[in-house]
Short mmCIF file of C-alpha atoms in Angstrom, two decimals:
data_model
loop_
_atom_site.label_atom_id
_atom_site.label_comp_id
_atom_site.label_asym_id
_atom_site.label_seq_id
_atom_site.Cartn_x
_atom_site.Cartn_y
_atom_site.Cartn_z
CA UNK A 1 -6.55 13.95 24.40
CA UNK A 2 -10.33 13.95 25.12
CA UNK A 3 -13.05 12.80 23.19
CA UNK A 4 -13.56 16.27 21.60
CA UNK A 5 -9.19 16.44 20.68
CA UNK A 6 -9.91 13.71 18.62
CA UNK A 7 -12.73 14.05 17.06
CA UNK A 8 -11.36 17.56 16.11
CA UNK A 9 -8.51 15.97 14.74
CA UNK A 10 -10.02 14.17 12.31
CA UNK A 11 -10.96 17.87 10.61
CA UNK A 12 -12.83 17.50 7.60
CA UNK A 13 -12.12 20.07 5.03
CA UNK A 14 -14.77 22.50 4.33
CA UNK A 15 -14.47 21.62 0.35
CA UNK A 16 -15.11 18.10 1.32
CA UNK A 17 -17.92 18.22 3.14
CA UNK A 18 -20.78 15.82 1.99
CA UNK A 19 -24.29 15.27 3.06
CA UNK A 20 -24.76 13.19 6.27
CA UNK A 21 -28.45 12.24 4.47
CA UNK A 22 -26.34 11.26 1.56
CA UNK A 23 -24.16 8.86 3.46
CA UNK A 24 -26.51 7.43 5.71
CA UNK A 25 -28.44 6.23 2.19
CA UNK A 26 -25.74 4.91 0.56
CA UNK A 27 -24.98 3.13 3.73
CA UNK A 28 -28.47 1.97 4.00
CA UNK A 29 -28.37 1.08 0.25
CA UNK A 30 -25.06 -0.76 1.21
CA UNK A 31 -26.89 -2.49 3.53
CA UNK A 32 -29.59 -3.36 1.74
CA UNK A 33 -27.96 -4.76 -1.75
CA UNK A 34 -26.09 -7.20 0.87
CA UNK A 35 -29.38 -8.76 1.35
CA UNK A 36 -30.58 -10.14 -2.37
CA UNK A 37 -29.75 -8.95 -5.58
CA UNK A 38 -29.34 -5.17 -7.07
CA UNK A 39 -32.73 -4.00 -8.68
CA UNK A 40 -33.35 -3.88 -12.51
CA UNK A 41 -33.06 0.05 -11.64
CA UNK A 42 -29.53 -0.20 -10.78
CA UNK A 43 -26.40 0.75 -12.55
CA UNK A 44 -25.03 -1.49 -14.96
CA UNK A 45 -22.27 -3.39 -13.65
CA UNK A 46 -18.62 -3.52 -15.17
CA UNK A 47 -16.27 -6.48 -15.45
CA UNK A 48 -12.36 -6.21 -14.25
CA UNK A 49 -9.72 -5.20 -16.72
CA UNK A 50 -7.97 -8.99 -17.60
CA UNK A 51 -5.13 -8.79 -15.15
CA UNK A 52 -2.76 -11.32 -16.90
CA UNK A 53 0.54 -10.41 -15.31
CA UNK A 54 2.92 -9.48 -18.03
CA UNK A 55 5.81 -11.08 -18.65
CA UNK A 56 8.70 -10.41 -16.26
CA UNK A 57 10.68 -7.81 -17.81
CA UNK A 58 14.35 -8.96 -18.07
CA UNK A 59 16.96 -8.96 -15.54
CA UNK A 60 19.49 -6.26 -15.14
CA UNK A 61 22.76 -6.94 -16.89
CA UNK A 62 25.45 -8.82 -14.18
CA UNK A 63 27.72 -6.59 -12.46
CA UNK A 64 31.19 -6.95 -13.33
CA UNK A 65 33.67 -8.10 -10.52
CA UNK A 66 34.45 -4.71 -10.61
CA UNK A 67 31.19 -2.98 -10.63
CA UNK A 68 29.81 -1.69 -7.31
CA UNK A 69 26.56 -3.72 -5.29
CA UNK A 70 25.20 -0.31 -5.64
CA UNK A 71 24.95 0.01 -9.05
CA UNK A 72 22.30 2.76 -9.99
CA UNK A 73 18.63 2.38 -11.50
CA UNK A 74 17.20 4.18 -14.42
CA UNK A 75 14.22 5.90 -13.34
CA UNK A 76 12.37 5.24 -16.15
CA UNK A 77 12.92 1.21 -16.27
CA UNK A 78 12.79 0.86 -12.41
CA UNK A 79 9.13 2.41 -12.90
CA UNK A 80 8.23 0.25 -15.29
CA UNK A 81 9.64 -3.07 -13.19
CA UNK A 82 7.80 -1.63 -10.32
CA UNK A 83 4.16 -1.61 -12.96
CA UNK A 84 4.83 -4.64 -13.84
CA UNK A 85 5.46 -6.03 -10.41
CA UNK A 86 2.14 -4.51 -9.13
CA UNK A 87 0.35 -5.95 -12.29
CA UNK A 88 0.82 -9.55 -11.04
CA UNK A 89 -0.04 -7.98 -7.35
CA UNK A 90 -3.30 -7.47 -8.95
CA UNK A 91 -3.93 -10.13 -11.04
CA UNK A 92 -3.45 -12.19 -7.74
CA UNK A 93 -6.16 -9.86 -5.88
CA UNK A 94 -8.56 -9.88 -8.94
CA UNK A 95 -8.89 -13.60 -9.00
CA UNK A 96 -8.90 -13.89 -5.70
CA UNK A 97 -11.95 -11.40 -4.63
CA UNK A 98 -14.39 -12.09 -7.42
CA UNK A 99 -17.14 -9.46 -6.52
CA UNK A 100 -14.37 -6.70 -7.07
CA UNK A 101 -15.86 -4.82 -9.88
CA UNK A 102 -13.83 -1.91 -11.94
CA UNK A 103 -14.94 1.61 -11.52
CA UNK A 104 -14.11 2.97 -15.00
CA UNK A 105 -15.69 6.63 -14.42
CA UNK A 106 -12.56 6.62 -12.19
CA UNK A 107 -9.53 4.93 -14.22
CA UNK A 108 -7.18 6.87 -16.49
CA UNK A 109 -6.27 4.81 -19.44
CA UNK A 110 -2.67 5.92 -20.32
CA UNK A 111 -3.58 8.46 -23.07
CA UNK A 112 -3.58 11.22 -19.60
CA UNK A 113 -0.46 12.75 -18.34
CA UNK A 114 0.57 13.81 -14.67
CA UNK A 115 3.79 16.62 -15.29
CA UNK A 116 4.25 15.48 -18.88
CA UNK A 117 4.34 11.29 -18.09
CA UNK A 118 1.90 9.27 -19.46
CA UNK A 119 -0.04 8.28 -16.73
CA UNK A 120 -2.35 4.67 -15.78
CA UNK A 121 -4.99 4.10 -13.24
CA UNK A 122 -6.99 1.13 -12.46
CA UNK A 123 -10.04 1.75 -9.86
CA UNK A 124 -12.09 -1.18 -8.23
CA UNK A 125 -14.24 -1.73 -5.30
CA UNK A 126 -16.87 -4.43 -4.16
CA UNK A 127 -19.26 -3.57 -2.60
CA UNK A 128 -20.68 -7.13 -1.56
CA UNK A 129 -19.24 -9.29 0.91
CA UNK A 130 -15.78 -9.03 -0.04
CA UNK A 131 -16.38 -5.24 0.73
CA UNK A 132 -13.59 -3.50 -0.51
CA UNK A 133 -14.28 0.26 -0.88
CA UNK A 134 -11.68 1.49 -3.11
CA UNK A 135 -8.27 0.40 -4.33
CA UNK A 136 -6.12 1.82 -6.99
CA UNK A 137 -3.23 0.59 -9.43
CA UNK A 138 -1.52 3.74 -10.55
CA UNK A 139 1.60 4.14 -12.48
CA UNK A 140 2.92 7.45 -13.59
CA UNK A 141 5.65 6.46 -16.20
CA UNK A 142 9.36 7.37 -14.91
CA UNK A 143 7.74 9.10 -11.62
CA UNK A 144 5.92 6.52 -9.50
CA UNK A 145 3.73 3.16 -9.09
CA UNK A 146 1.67 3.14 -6.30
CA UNK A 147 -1.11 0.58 -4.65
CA UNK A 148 -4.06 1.83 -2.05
CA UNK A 149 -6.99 -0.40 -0.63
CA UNK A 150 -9.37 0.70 1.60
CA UNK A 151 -11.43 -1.79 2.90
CA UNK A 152 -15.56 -1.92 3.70
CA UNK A 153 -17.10 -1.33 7.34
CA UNK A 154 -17.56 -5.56 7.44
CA UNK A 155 -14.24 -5.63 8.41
CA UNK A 156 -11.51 -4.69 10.62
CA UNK A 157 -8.63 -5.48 8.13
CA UNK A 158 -5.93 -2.83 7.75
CA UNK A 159 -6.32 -0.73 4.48
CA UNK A 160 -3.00 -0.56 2.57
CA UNK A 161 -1.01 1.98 1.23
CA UNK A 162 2.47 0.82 -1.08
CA UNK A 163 4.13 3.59 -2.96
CA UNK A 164 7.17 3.90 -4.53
CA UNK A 165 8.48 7.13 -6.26
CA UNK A 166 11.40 7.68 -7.84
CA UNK A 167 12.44 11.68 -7.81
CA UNK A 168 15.74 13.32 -8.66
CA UNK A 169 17.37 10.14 -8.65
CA UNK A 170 15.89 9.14 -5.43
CA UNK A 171 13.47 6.75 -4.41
CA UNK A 172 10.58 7.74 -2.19
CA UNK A 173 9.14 4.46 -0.46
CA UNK A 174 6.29 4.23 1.63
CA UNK A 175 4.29 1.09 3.01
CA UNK A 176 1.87 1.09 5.57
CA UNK A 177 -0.94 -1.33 7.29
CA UNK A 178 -3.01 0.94 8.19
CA UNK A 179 -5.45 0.60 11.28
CA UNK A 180 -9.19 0.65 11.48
CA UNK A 181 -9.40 2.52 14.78
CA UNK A 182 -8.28 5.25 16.97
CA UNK A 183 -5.01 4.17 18.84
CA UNK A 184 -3.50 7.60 19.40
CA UNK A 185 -0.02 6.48 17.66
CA UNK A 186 0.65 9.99 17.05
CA UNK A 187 1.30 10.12 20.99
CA UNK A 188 4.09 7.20 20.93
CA UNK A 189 7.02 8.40 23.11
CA UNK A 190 10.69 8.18 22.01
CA UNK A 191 10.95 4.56 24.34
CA UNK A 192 7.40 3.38 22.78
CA UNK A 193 5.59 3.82 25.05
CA UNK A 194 1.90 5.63 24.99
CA UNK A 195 0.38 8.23 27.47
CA UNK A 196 -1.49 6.57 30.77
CA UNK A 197 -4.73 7.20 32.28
CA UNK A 198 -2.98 9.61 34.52
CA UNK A 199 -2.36 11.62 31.67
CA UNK A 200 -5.34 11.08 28.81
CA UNK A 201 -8.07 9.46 32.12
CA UNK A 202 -9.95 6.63 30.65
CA UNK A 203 -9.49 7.49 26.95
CA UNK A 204 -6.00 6.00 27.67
CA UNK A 205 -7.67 2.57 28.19
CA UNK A 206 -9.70 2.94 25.10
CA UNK A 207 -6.53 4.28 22.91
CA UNK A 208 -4.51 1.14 24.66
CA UNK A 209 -7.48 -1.54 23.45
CA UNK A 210 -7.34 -0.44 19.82
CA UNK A 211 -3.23 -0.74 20.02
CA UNK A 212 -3.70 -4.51 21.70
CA UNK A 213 -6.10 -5.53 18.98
CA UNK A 214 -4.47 -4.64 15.86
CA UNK A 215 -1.11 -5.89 17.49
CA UNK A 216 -2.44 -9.05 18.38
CA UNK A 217 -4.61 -9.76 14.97
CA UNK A 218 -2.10 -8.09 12.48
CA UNK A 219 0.62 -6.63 13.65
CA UNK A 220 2.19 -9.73 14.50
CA UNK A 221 5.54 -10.61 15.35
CA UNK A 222 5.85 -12.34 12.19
CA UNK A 223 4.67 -9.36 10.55
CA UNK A 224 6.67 -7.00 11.92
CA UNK A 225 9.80 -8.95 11.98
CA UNK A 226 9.53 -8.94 7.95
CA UNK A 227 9.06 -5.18 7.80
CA UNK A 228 11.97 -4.65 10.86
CA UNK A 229 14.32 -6.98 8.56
CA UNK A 230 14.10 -4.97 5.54
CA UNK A 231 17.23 -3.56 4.60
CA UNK A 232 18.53 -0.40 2.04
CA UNK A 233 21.29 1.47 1.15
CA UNK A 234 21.97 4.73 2.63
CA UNK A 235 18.26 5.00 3.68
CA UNK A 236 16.87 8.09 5.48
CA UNK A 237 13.70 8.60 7.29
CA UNK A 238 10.89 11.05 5.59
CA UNK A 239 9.53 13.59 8.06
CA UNK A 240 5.66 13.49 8.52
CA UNK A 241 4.19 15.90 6.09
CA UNK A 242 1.13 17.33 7.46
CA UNK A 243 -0.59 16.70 10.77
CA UNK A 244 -2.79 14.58 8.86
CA UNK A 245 -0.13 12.42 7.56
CA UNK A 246 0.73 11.71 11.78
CA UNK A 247 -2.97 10.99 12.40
CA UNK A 248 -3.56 8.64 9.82
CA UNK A 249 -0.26 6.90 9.49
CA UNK A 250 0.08 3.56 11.38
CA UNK A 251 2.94 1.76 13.98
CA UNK A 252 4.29 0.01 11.33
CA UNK A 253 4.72 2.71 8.50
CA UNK A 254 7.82 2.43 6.62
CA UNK A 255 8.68 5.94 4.90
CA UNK A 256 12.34 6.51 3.81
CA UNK A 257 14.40 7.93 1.35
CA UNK A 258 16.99 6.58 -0.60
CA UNK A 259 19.55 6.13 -3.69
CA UNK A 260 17.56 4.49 -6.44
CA UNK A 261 20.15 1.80 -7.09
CA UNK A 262 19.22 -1.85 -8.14
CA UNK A 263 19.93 -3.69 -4.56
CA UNK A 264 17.13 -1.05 -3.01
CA UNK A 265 15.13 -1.39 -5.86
CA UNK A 266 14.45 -5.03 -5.93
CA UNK A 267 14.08 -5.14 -2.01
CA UNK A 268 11.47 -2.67 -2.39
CA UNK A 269 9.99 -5.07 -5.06
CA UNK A 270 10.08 -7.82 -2.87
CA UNK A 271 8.45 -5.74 0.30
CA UNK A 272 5.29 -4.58 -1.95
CA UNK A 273 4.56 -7.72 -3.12
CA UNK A 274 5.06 -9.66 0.30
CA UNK A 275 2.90 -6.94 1.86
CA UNK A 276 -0.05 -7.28 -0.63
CA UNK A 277 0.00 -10.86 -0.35
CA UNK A 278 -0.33 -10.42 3.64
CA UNK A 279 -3.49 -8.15 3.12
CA UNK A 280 -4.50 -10.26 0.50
CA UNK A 281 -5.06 -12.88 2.97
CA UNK A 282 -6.00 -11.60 5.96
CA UNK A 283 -9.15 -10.25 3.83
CA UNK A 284 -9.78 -13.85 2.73
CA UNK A 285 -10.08 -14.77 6.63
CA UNK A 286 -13.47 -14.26 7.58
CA UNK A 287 -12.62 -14.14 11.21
CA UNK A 288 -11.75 -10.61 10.62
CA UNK A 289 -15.84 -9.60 9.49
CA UNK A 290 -17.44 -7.44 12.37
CA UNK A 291 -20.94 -8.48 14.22
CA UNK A 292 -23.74 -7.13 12.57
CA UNK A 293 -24.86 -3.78 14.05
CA UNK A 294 -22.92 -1.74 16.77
CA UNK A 295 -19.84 -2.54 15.00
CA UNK A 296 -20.38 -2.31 11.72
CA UNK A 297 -21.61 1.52 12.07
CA UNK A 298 -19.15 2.19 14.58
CA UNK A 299 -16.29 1.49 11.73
CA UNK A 300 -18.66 3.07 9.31
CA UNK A 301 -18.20 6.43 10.95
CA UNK A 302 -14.37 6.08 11.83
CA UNK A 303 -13.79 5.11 7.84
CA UNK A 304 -15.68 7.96 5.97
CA UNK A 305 -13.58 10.40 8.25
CA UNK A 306 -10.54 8.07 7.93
CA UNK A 307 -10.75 8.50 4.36
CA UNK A 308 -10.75 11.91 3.58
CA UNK A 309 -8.26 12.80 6.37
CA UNK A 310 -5.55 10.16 4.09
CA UNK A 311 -6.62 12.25 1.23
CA UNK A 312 -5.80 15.39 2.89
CA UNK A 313 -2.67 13.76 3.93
CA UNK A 314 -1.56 12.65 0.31
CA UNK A 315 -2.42 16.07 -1.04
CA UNK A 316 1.03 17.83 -0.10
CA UNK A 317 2.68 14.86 -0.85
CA UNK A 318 1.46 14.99 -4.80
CA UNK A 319 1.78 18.61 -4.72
CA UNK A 320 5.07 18.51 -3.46
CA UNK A 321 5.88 15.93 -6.27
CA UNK A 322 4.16 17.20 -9.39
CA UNK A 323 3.20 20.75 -9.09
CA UNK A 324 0.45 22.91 -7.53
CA UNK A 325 -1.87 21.64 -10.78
CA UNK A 326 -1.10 17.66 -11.07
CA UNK A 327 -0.42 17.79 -7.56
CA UNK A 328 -4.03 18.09 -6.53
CA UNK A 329 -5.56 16.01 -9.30
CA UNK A 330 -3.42 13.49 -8.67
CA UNK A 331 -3.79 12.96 -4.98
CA UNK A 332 -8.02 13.26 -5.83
CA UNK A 333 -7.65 10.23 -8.48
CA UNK A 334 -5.50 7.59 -6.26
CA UNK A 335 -8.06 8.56 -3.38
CA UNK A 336 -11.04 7.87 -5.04
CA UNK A 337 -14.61 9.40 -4.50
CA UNK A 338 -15.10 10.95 -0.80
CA UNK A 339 -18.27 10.99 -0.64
CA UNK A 340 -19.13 7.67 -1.07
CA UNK A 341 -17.76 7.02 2.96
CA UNK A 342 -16.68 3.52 1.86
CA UNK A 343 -19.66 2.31 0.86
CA UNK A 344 -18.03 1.49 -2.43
CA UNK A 345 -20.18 1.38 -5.75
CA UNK A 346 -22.93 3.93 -4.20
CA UNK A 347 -22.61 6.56 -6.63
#
């Protein structure tokens, strides 16, 4: 695992390849619009969809004494609890971050379908000091809801990833808090422990530091005792789909399969919005915000790769899910413009 192993790793593909010039001046521009306000050249800005959260939709029937705690969920309601869940998710972000600004160029309004479902997706970033560079609301009705956030290069906050399908009768659930720098998690042995300097030299060290750091700032033991304490029915663990998928996936990843019946359905309700609410404020701490400089470009770099590496990562995933067409178009839209290396609002 030498410098050169990872960097090869993180393999861009050749049909996403952008201009370096073009994202050192939108990083530059980044820079620079931190400093006073945009020019009268600039692009006019666009207010947030209203993000009232609906009204909760209503409670399944009781169970009869006789019914089992099992009892299933229709795919098409438990979709539509699951929108309406990660509406007031991001009503609660949208009032909270005020420079997030919608990116409608990006959204899909409901009138567009993904395998025949009518399909919704809300884009935002903010590109000031909240520095958020993408994060997307998408529901595709009776097939999935899903929430992703990548954060800025200010910060060293996890990005988040919370999706919830619902296939065949089965729901798909994935969370992550993802980390903002190279700990080599891919290496983890079956006791949980990592490879030494006797086997990786003094990249071990390095690998090691970026572990310690998000463990100590975020993966806590109050975090992780929440995700650890999350229980479902007849749940079975998803197998990594891509190389990419291992590389960009972090310790605390939850990815399992299960029966879409009510009891895992509302834990999984409960887990999404418990796990925004944790991002939600750790990026309201400002004693997460890098130094100026060093730091900031260092995570700069790391993110722009990041980025299109969870992209390629997603891409089997969708196309797995809804077809060699939707698939691809799908995985593009909840990933949000490559090029813009996290800039956010540079285009």
């Amino acid at each position: 695992f030498a410098s050169n192993v990872v960097v090869d790793a993180f393999v861009v593909p050749s049909q996403l390849d952008s201009s370096i010039a073009r994202s050192s001046r939108l990083f530059n521009d980044y820079l620079s619009s931190l400093s006073g306000p945009p020019s009268s050249n600039s692009s006019p800005s666009y207010s947030p969809p209203s993000y009232s959260p609906p009204p909760p939709p209503p409670p399944p029937p009781p169970s009869s004494p006789n019914s089992p705690t099992g009892s299933s969920a229709d795919s098409t309601d438990a979709i539509a609890r699951l929108d309406a869940s990660q509406a007031g998710i991001m009503g609660n972000i949208v009032s909270s971050i005020p420079d997030l600004a919608s990116k409608p160029e990006f959204c899909y309004s409901g009138q567009e379908t993904i395998s025949g479902c009518s399909t919704k997706l809300d884009a935002f970033d903010a590109p000031g000091p909240s520095n958020i560079a993408w994060m997307s609301s998408l529901c595709v009705a009776s097939k999935i809801s899903s929430l992703t956030i990548f954060n800025g290069p200010l910060t060293d906050v996890p990005h988040l990833t919370s999706r919830c399908a619902i296939l065949d009768g089965s729901i798909k659930f994935f969370l992550d808090f993802r980390p903002r720098s190279y700990g080599a998690y891919e290496t983890v042995r079956p006791d949980g422990t990592y490879p030494g300097p006797e086997e990786l030299g003094r990249q071990a060290f390095e690998y090691s530091g970026a572990r310690k750091q998000f463990e100590t700032n975020f993966g806590t033991p109050e975090v992780s005792g929440f995700l650890s304490s999350l229980s479902f029915e007849s749940a079975v663990p998803n197998g990594v789909s891509s190389e990419f998928d291992t590389l960009t996936r972090g310790p605390l990843a939850i990815d399992v399969s299960m029966p879409a019946t009510e009891l895992n359905l509302n834990t999984i309700l409960m887990a999404r919005e418990k796990a925004a609410a944790i991002w939600l404020n750790w990026v309201l701490d400002g004693s997460h915000g890098h130094r100026p400089g060093a730091p900031v470009n260092t995570q700069y770099v790391y993110d722009s790769k990041y980025k299109q590496n969870a992209y390629s990562a997603l891409l089997p995933i969708y196309s797995d899910w809804f077809g060699p067409t939707d698939g691809p178009k799908l995985a593009a839209a909840d990933s949000g413009p490559l090029d813009e290396g996290y800039v956010g609002g540079g285009s």
